[in-house]
Every structure is written in C-alpha cells, then in structure tokens.
Amino acid sequence: MPACAPAVVGIAQNFNASQTLPPDWTMPTFPWEFNRPNTTGGTGNAAYADAIGGTNTRELVTPVFSTLGTSAVLLTFRTDLYIYSGQTQLQEAMVDISTNGGATWSTVWDKTAAYKGAVAVDLSQWAANQPNVMVRFRVILPYGGSYWQLDDVVVGAMPTPATPTNLSVTLSGVSDALLAWNGSGGSK
C-alpha cells in the first residue's frame, strides 16, 4: 500500500468479516467468492472471481458513498490478477467509478496482463466533492484458469505528502540546478 495510507472517506473493506458478500455491496453479474486463500499480499479473506463455467464478466460494486468535503480522493487496494497464458481471448480487469449512483461509469484502472501487488489510483478528477460515488471492480475472463483477487479496498482522502528536510540546491550553470535530498521528511 502507499507509504501514507488514505484516511477513509467512503469505503474500507478487507473482506474478513465473513465468507460472503459484504453488506450493501452487489454482484450484478456472475458471483464472486470470499473463501479462497488470499494471494494478494493481504491477510484473511479476499474477493475472488474466476472463469470457471465459461467466458463471463464478473462485477463487484461498492455501495454509494459521499466524498463531500474531500478535494483529493485516493483508491487503494491489493490485487492478484492471474492471466492464463494459453488463452487467446481477451482477459481484462478494470476498475470503474460512477458519480451518479451507477447510472454511468468511467474506467480508472485497466489491466490485460498479469499483475500482483498494491494499487493506488487518484480518483480526484472524478470523485472529489461528490455525493453519490460508487466503485466497480469488473473482470472479463474466458474459461481457462484465469482469476482476479482483491483485498484491502479503501477509498479515502489523499494524504498530504511530508515536506522534505535537508534539501539543498546547487546552481550548475545559467539555467540548471542540482537538487539533493537525504530522504528525510517532516512529520505528518
């Protein structure tokens, strides 16, 4: 996850409360599972979708939440997207955002290759100061062993970066400057 985790504004879901769909979340298409071993780097349960049963699109949608009063919005989550290499059909994982309660969606993250790790997506241009925000995790998987796992989903206020300390500037010509910083930062 990012060095400074966002303060929760809208959603914080680690999928550990039970092995079923979290309250107020929806699965408008094929179901997701919540009882598989977690391979995202998180702990406990994770949301899991696979292609068993043939090509399908699976969606996992948050409840509506508000970001009113928040000008910088950050989505973070852990993921393990496994793409079966022997498959020639499109395999794609996407994260979409809606600011009108799900009437329309914009894609903010899109992967067509295997990816495992922490993800941070700046949602500010779409979700800042909005009363009816939703996030949708959507995956297209053909039959053949591909899967997508999600964990530790948080939509929050983007943290303010620490002010660097021990920063020095050396002029190296008429229009060039060299910056040096030892990596320390102020406390925030």
mmCIF file of C-alpha atoms in Angstrom:
data_model
loop_
_atom_site.group_PDB
_atom_site.id
_atom_site.type_symbol
_atom_site.label_atom_id
_atom_site.label_comp_id
_atom_site.label_asym_id
_atom_site.label_seq_id
_atom_site.Cartn_x
_atom_site.Cartn_y
_atom_site.Cartn_z
ATOM 1 C CA MET A 1 0.000 0.000 0.000
ATOM 2 C CA PRO A 2 1.136 3.616 -0.327
ATOM 3 C CA ALA A 3 3.604 4.887 2.274
ATOM 4 C CA CYS A 4 0.861 7.121 3.665
ATOM 5 C CA ALA A 5 -2.472 5.315 3.640
ATOM 6 C CA PRO A 6 -5.536 7.437 2.880
ATOM 7 C CA ALA A 7 -7.902 8.452 5.671
ATOM 8 C CA VAL A 8 -11.159 6.594 4.984
ATOM 9 C CA VAL A 9 -13.792 8.791 3.362
ATOM 10 C CA GLY A 10 -16.058 6.357 1.560
ATOM 11 C CA ILE A 11 -15.135 2.664 1.687
ATOM 12 C CA ALA A 12 -12.867 0.441 3.743
ATOM 13 C CA GLN A 13 -13.315 -3.284 3.075
ATOM 14 C CA ASN A 14 -10.870 -6.095 3.880
ATOM 15 C CA PHE A 15 -13.403 -8.910 3.257
ATOM 16 C CA ASN A 16 -12.544 -10.513 6.628
ATOM 17 C CA ALA A 17 -15.922 -10.148 8.375
ATOM 18 C CA SER A 18 -17.365 -13.260 6.752
ATOM 19 C CA GLN A 19 -17.044 -15.535 3.744
ATOM 20 C CA THR A 20 -19.951 -13.853 1.979
ATOM 21 C CA LEU A 21 -20.624 -10.641 0.081
ATOM 22 C CA PRO A 22 -20.118 -7.608 2.371
ATOM 23 C CA PRO A 23 -23.283 -5.715 3.370
ATOM 24 C CA ASP A 24 -24.524 -3.255 0.734
ATOM 25 C CA TRP A 25 -22.017 -4.461 -1.900
ATOM 26 C CA THR A 26 -23.551 -6.007 -5.027
ATOM 27 C CA MET A 27 -22.628 -8.583 -7.671
ATOM 28 C CA PRO A 28 -24.876 -7.671 -10.625
ATOM 29 C CA THR A 29 -23.401 -10.414 -12.833
ATOM 30 C CA PHE A 30 -21.785 -13.769 -12.018
ATOM 31 C CA PRO A 31 -20.904 -14.198 -8.310
ATOM 32 C CA TRP A 32 -17.569 -13.627 -6.604
ATOM 33 C CA GLU A 33 -16.235 -15.862 -3.822
ATOM 34 C CA PHE A 34 -14.867 -14.787 -0.445
ATOM 35 C CA ASN A 35 -13.375 -18.017 0.937
ATOM 36 C CA ARG A 36 -10.287 -18.733 -1.190
ATOM 37 C CA PRO A 37 -6.706 -18.458 0.115
ATOM 38 C CA ASN A 38 -5.578 -14.825 -0.106
ATOM 39 C CA THR A 39 -2.802 -14.364 -2.698
ATOM 40 C CA THR A 40 -2.843 -10.537 -2.848
ATOM 41 C CA GLY A 41 -0.326 -9.942 -0.073
ATOM 42 C CA GLY A 42 -3.141 -9.119 2.341
ATOM 43 C CA THR A 43 -4.360 -11.258 5.225
ATOM 44 C CA GLY A 44 -7.589 -13.114 5.853
ATOM 45 C CA ASN A 45 -10.250 -13.368 3.169
ATOM 46 C CA ALA A 46 -10.192 -11.725 -0.254
ATOM 47 C CA ALA A 47 -12.743 -11.289 -3.032
ATOM 48 C CA TYR A 48 -12.161 -13.840 -5.818
ATOM 49 C CA ALA A 49 -13.512 -14.206 -9.370
ATOM 50 C CA ASP A 50 -12.529 -16.839 -11.913
ATOM 51 C CA ALA A 51 -13.557 -18.101 -15.330
ATOM 52 C CA ILE A 52 -14.967 -21.457 -14.267
ATOM 53 C CA GLY A 53 -18.013 -22.218 -16.361
ATOM 54 C CA GLY A 54 -17.009 -20.339 -19.494
ATOM 55 C CA THR A 55 -16.361 -16.771 -20.543
ATOM 56 C CA ASN A 56 -18.049 -14.282 -18.305
ATOM 57 C CA THR A 57 -17.867 -10.778 -16.939
ATOM 58 C CA ARG A 58 -17.944 -10.501 -13.174
ATOM 59 C CA GLU A 59 -18.640 -7.280 -11.310
ATOM 60 C CA LEU A 60 -18.226 -6.362 -7.653
ATOM 61 C CA VAL A 61 -19.746 -2.979 -6.762
ATOM 62 C CA THR A 62 -19.422 -0.854 -3.632
ATOM 63 C CA PRO A 63 -22.399 0.805 -2.013
ATOM 64 C CA VAL A 64 -22.977 4.506 -2.799
ATOM 65 C CA PHE A 65 -20.839 6.792 -0.634
ATOM 66 C CA SER A 66 -20.102 10.513 -0.372
ATOM 67 C CA THR A 67 -16.809 12.363 -0.715
ATOM 68 C CA LEU A 68 -18.309 15.794 0.015
ATOM 69 C CA GLY A 69 -15.680 17.966 1.673
ATOM 70 C CA THR A 70 -12.814 15.943 0.172
ATOM 71 C CA SER A 71 -10.902 17.541 -2.700
ATOM 72 C CA ALA A 72 -8.293 14.785 -3.192
ATOM 73 C CA VAL A 73 -9.619 11.201 -3.305
ATOM 74 C CA LEU A 74 -7.474 8.066 -3.452
ATOM 75 C CA LEU A 75 -8.485 4.435 -4.110
ATOM 76 C CA THR A 76 -6.097 1.783 -2.784
ATOM 77 C CA PHE A 77 -6.374 -1.995 -2.966
ATOM 78 C CA ARG A 78 -4.316 -5.163 -3.130
ATOM 79 C CA THR A 79 -4.684 -7.380 -6.175
ATOM 80 C CA ASP A 80 -3.610 -10.634 -7.747
ATOM 81 C CA LEU A 81 -4.656 -10.821 -11.394
ATOM 82 C CA TYR A 82 -3.622 -14.106 -12.955
ATOM 83 C CA ILE A 83 -3.894 -14.293 -16.736
ATOM 84 C CA TYR A 84 -3.703 -17.783 -18.204
ATOM 85 C CA SER A 85 -1.073 -17.587 -20.939
ATOM 86 C CA GLY A 86 -2.634 -20.279 -23.157
ATOM 87 C CA GLN A 87 -5.819 -18.294 -23.686
ATOM 88 C CA THR A 88 -6.233 -16.229 -26.864
ATOM 89 C CA GLN A 89 -9.475 -14.460 -25.910
ATOM 90 C CA LEU A 90 -9.472 -11.068 -24.168
ATOM 91 C CA GLN A 91 -8.783 -11.216 -20.449
ATOM 92 C CA GLU A 92 -9.148 -7.869 -18.705
ATOM 93 C CA ALA A 93 -9.559 -6.430 -15.210
ATOM 94 C CA MET A 94 -10.956 -2.924 -14.778
ATOM 95 C CA VAL A 95 -11.882 -0.535 -12.007
ATOM 96 C CA ASP A 96 -14.657 1.898 -12.860
ATOM 97 C CA ILE A 97 -16.077 4.871 -10.995
ATOM 98 C CA SER A 98 -19.547 6.385 -11.017
ATOM 99 C CA THR A 99 -20.523 9.744 -9.538
ATOM 100 C CA ASN A 100 -24.242 9.393 -10.232
ATOM 101 C CA GLY A 101 -25.134 6.273 -8.260
ATOM 102 C CA GLY A 102 -24.207 3.838 -11.040
ATOM 103 C CA ALA A 103 -26.064 5.407 -13.982
ATOM 104 C CA THR A 104 -22.775 5.926 -15.892
ATOM 105 C CA TRP A 105 -19.217 4.683 -15.359
ATOM 106 C CA SER A 106 -15.651 5.776 -16.228
ATOM 107 C CA THR A 107 -12.738 3.321 -16.236
ATOM 108 C CA VAL A 108 -9.889 4.478 -13.954
ATOM 109 C CA TRP A 109 -7.656 1.351 -13.935
ATOM 110 C CA ASP A 110 -7.301 -1.315 -16.627
ATOM 111 C CA LYS A 111 -5.036 -4.377 -16.912
ATOM 112 C CA THR A 112 -4.794 -7.020 -19.635
ATOM 113 C CA ALA A 113 -1.635 -8.662 -18.269
ATOM 114 C CA ALA A 114 -0.956 -10.445 -15.005
ATOM 115 C CA TYR A 115 -0.444 -8.067 -12.092
ATOM 116 C CA LYS A 116 0.107 -8.648 -8.391
ATOM 117 C CA GLY A 117 0.647 -6.017 -5.734
ATOM 118 C CA ALA A 118 -0.643 -2.844 -4.177
ATOM 119 C CA VAL A 119 -2.525 -0.357 -6.344
ATOM 120 C CA ALA A 120 -3.191 3.347 -5.728
ATOM 121 C CA VAL A 121 -5.444 5.302 -8.103
ATOM 122 C CA ASP A 122 -6.016 9.050 -7.830
ATOM 123 C CA LEU A 123 -9.804 9.473 -8.202
ATOM 124 C CA SER A 124 -9.821 13.227 -7.597
ATOM 125 C CA GLN A 125 -10.783 14.291 -11.136
ATOM 126 C CA TRP A 126 -13.921 12.151 -10.922
ATOM 127 C CA ALA A 127 -14.823 11.771 -7.265
ATOM 128 C CA ALA A 128 -13.760 14.933 -5.423
ATOM 129 C CA ASN A 129 -16.657 16.530 -3.521
ATOM 130 C CA GLN A 130 -19.280 14.149 -4.946
ATOM 131 C CA PRO A 131 -22.350 12.890 -3.021
ATOM 132 C CA ASN A 132 -23.139 9.660 -4.967
ATOM 133 C CA VAL A 133 -19.882 7.814 -5.678
ATOM 134 C CA MET A 134 -19.557 4.084 -6.411
ATOM 135 C CA VAL A 135 -16.586 1.916 -7.406
ATOM 136 C CA ARG A 136 -16.971 -1.166 -9.606
ATOM 137 C CA PHE A 137 -14.400 -3.950 -9.976
ATOM 138 C CA ARG A 138 -15.052 -5.648 -13.318
ATOM 139 C CA VAL A 139 -13.245 -8.573 -14.898
ATOM 140 C CA ILE A 140 -13.656 -10.377 -18.234
ATOM 141 C CA LEU A 141 -12.298 -13.914 -18.078
ATOM 142 C CA PRO A 142 -12.593 -16.717 -20.614
ATOM 143 C CA TYR A 143 -12.598 -20.323 -19.500
ATOM 144 C CA GLY A 144 -9.097 -21.485 -18.706
ATOM 145 C CA GLY A 145 -7.695 -20.840 -15.239
ATOM 146 C CA SER A 146 -7.517 -17.040 -15.062
ATOM 147 C CA TYR A 147 -8.641 -15.301 -11.874
ATOM 148 C CA TRP A 148 -8.711 -11.943 -10.065
ATOM 149 C CA GLN A 149 -8.397 -11.446 -6.312
ATOM 150 C CA LEU A 150 -8.965 -8.180 -4.413
ATOM 151 C CA ASP A 151 -8.316 -7.204 -0.808
ATOM 152 C CA ASP A 152 -7.994 -4.158 1.444
ATOM 153 C CA VAL A 153 -10.137 -1.817 -0.671
ATOM 154 C CA VAL A 154 -10.072 1.758 0.661
ATOM 155 C CA VAL A 155 -11.426 4.992 -0.795
ATOM 156 C CA GLY A 156 -10.138 7.885 1.225
ATOM 157 C CA ALA A 157 -8.733 11.370 1.373
ATOM 158 C CA MET A 158 -5.357 11.506 -0.329
ATOM 159 C CA PRO A 159 -2.661 12.016 2.300
ATOM 160 C CA THR A 160 -0.622 15.212 2.235
ATOM 161 C CA PRO A 161 2.993 14.405 1.405
ATOM 162 C CA ALA A 162 5.624 15.193 4.004
ATOM 163 C CA THR A 163 7.684 18.306 3.449
ATOM 164 C CA PRO A 164 11.254 17.300 2.656
ATOM 165 C CA THR A 165 14.014 18.378 5.004
ATOM 166 C CA ASN A 166 17.731 18.634 4.347
ATOM 167 C CA LEU A 167 17.070 19.772 0.790
ATOM 168 C CA SER A 168 19.893 21.618 -0.926
ATOM 169 C CA VAL A 169 20.179 23.385 -4.266
ATOM 170 C CA THR A 170 23.390 23.898 -6.203
ATOM 171 C CA LEU A 171 23.448 26.065 -9.315
ATOM 172 C CA SER A 172 25.213 24.304 -12.178
ATOM 173 C CA GLY A 173 25.082 26.775 -14.982
ATOM 174 C CA VAL A 174 22.871 29.597 -16.091
ATOM 175 C CA SER A 175 19.611 27.609 -16.231
ATOM 176 C CA ASP A 176 20.351 24.379 -14.337
ATOM 177 C CA ALA A 177 20.132 23.466 -10.680
ATOM 178 C CA LEU A 178 21.016 20.257 -8.861
ATOM 179 C CA LEU A 179 18.744 19.193 -6.022
ATOM 180 C CA ALA A 180 19.919 16.935 -3.220
ATOM 181 C CA TRP A 181 17.784 15.411 -0.507
ATOM 182 C CA ASN A 182 18.784 12.832 2.067
ATOM 183 C CA GLY A 183 15.372 11.140 2.162
ATOM 184 C CA SER A 184 14.217 12.523 5.477
ATOM 185 C CA GLY A 185 10.898 14.232 5.674
ATOM 186 C CA GLY A 186 8.957 16.301 8.100
ATOM 187 C CA SER A 187 6.456 14.526 10.335
ATOM 188 C CA LYS A 188 2.874 14.323 9.085
#
